[in-house]
Short mmCIF file of C-alpha atoms and ligand atoms in Angstrom, two decimals:
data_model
loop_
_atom_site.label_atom_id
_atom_site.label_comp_id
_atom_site.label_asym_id
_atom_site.label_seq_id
_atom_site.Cartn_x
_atom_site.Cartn_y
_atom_site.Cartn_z
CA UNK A 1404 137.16 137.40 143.97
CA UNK A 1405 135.13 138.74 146.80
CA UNK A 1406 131.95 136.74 147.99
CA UNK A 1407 128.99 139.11 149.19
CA UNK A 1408 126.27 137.91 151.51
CA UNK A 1409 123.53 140.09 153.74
CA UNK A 1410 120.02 139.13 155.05
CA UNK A 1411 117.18 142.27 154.47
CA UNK A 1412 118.62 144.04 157.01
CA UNK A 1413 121.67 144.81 155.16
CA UNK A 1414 120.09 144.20 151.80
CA UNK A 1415 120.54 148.40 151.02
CA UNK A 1416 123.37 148.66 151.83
CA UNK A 1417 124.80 145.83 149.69
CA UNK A 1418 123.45 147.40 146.58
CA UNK A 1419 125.50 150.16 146.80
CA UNK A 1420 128.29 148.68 148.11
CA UNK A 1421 127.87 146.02 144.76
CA UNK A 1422 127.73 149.14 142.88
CA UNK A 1423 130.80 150.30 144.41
CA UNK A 1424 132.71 146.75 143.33
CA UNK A 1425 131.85 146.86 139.80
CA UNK A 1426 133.09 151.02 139.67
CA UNK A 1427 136.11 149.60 140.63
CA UNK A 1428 136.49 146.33 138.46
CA UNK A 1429 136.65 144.00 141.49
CA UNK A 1430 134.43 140.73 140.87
CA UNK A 1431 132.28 139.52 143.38
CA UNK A 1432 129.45 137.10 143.45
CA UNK A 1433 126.13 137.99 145.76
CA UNK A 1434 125.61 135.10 147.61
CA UNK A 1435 121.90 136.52 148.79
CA UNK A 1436 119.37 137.30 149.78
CA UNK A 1437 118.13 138.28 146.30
CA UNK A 1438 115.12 140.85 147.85
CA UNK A 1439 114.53 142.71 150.40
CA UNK A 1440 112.21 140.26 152.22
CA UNK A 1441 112.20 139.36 155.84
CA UNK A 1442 114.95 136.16 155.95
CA UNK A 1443 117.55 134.73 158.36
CA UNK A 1444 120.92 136.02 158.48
CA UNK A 1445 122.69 132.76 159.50
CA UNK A 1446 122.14 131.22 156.03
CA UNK A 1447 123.90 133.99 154.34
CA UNK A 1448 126.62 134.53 156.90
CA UNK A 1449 127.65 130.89 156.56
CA UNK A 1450 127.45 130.60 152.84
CA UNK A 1451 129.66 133.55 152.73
CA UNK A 1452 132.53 132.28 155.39
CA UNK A 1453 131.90 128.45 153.68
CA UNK A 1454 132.72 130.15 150.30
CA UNK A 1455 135.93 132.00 152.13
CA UNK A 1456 137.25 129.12 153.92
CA UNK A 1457 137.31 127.06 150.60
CA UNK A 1458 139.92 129.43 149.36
CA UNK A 1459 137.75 129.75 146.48
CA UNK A 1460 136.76 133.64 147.27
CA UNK A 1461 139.50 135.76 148.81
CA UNK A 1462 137.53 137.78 151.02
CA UNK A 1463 133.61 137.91 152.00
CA UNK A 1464 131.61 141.17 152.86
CA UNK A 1465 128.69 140.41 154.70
CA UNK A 1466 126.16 142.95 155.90
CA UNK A 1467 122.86 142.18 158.37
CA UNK A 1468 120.97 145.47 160.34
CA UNK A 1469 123.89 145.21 162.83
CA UNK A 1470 126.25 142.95 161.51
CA UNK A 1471 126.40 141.38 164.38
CA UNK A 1472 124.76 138.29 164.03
CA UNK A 1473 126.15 137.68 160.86
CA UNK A 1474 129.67 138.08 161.94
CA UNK A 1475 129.12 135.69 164.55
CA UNK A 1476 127.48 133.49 162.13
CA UNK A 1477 130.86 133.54 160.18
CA UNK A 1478 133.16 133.49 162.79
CA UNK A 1479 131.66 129.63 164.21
CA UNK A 1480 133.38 128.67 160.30
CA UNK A 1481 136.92 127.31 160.79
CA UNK A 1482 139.70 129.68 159.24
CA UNK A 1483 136.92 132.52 159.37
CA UNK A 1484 138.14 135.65 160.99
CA UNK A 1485 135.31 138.22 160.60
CA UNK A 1486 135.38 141.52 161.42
CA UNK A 1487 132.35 143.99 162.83
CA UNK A 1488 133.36 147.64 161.65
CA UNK A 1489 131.86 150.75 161.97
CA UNK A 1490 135.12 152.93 160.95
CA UNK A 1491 138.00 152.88 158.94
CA UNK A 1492 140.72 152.86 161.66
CA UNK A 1493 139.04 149.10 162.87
CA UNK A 1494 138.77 148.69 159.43
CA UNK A 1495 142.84 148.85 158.29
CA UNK A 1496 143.55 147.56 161.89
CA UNK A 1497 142.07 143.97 161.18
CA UNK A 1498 143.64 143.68 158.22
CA UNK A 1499 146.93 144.80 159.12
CA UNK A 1500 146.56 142.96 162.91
CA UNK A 1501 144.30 139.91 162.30
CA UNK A 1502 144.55 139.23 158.99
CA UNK A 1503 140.75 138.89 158.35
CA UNK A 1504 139.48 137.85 155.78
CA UNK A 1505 135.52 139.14 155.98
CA UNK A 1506 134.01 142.21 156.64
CA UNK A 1507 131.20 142.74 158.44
CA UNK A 1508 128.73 145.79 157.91
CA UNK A 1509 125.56 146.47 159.89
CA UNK A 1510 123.05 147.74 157.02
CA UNK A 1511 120.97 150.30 159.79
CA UNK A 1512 124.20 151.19 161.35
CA UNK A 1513 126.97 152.66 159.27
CA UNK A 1514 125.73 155.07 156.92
CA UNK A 1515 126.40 154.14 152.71
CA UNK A 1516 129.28 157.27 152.22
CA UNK A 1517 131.16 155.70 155.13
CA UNK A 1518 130.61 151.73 154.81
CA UNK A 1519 132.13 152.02 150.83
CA UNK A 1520 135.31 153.97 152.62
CA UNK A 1521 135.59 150.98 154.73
CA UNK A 1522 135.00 148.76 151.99
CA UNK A 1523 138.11 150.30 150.17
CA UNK A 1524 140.19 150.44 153.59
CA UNK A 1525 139.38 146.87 154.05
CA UNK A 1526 140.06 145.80 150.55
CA UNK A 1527 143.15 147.96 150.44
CA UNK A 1528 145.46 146.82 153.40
CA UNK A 1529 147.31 144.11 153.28
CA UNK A 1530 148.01 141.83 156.14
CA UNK A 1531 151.41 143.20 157.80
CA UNK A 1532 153.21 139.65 158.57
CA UNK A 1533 154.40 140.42 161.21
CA UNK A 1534 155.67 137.58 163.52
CA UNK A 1535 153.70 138.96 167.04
CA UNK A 1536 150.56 138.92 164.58
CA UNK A 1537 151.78 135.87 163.10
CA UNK A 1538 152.11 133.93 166.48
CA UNK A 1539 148.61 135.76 167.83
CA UNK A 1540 146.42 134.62 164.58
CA UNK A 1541 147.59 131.06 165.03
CA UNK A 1542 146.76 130.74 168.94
CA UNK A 1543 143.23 131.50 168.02
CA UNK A 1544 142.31 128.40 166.31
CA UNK A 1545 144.37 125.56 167.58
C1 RB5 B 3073 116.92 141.42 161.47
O1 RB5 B 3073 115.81 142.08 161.96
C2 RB5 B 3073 118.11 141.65 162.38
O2 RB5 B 3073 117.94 140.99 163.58
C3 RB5 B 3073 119.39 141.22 161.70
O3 RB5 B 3073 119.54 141.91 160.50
C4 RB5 B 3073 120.69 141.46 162.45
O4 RB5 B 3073 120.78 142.75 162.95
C5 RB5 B 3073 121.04 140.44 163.47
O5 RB5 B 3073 122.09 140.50 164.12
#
């Protein structure tokens, strides 16, 4: 189960990349903002890495006009590794390397035809194990 978040920046962009979810079967739930009305992105980025960090949602996408302050938003949320991307090599790299479990898109920054292809790379990789990655996830909280 993935839980979805953006503010209006990013509010666009997560209708398609909704869209995109349900093409492929994958259940989410849209944690807001429901419109595309001026709000703050710190409400949605935390309800999205709260959600995560419960274990009750496996991953989070969240998506603000940058995706900046949202992932930073996120990452003050113990057990929250978010990641900014803006292309599909950062995008297999964090999950592969770091293991992290959100996404973060910036709405006015990445284009729709290349966000959903980092969607999918995102969704797609699984964490490699790997002991050096291991040992280098665990030094960063704790
Ligand atoms: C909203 O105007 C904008 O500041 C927000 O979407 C985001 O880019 C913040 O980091």
């Amino acid at each position: 189960m993935i839980a979805i978040g953006s503010d209006h920046g990013g509010w666009e962009l997560k209708q398609e990349i909704m869209a995109h979810l349900k093409e492929r079967g994958l259940a989410y739930w849209d944690f807001g903002t429901y419109t595309s009305d001026s709000c703050d992105y710190p409400v949605y980025g935390k309800a999205v890495a709260q959600a995560v960090a419960s274990g009750e949602y496996e991953f989070g996408i969240l998506i603000c006009g940058t995706g900046i302050g949202i992932s930073i938003t996120a990452n003050k949320v113990p057990g929250i590794r978010a990641a900014l991307c803006g292309d599909c090599f950062s995008a297999e790299a964090t999950r592969a390397h770091n293991d992290a479990n959100i996404l973060a898109l910036g709405g006015r920054v990445t284009g729709a035809g290349l966000a959903l292809k980092i969607v999918d790379t995102f969704l797609d990789t699984p964490f490699s194990g790997d002991e050096r990655h291991v040992r280098r996830i665990s030094m960063i909280e704790g």
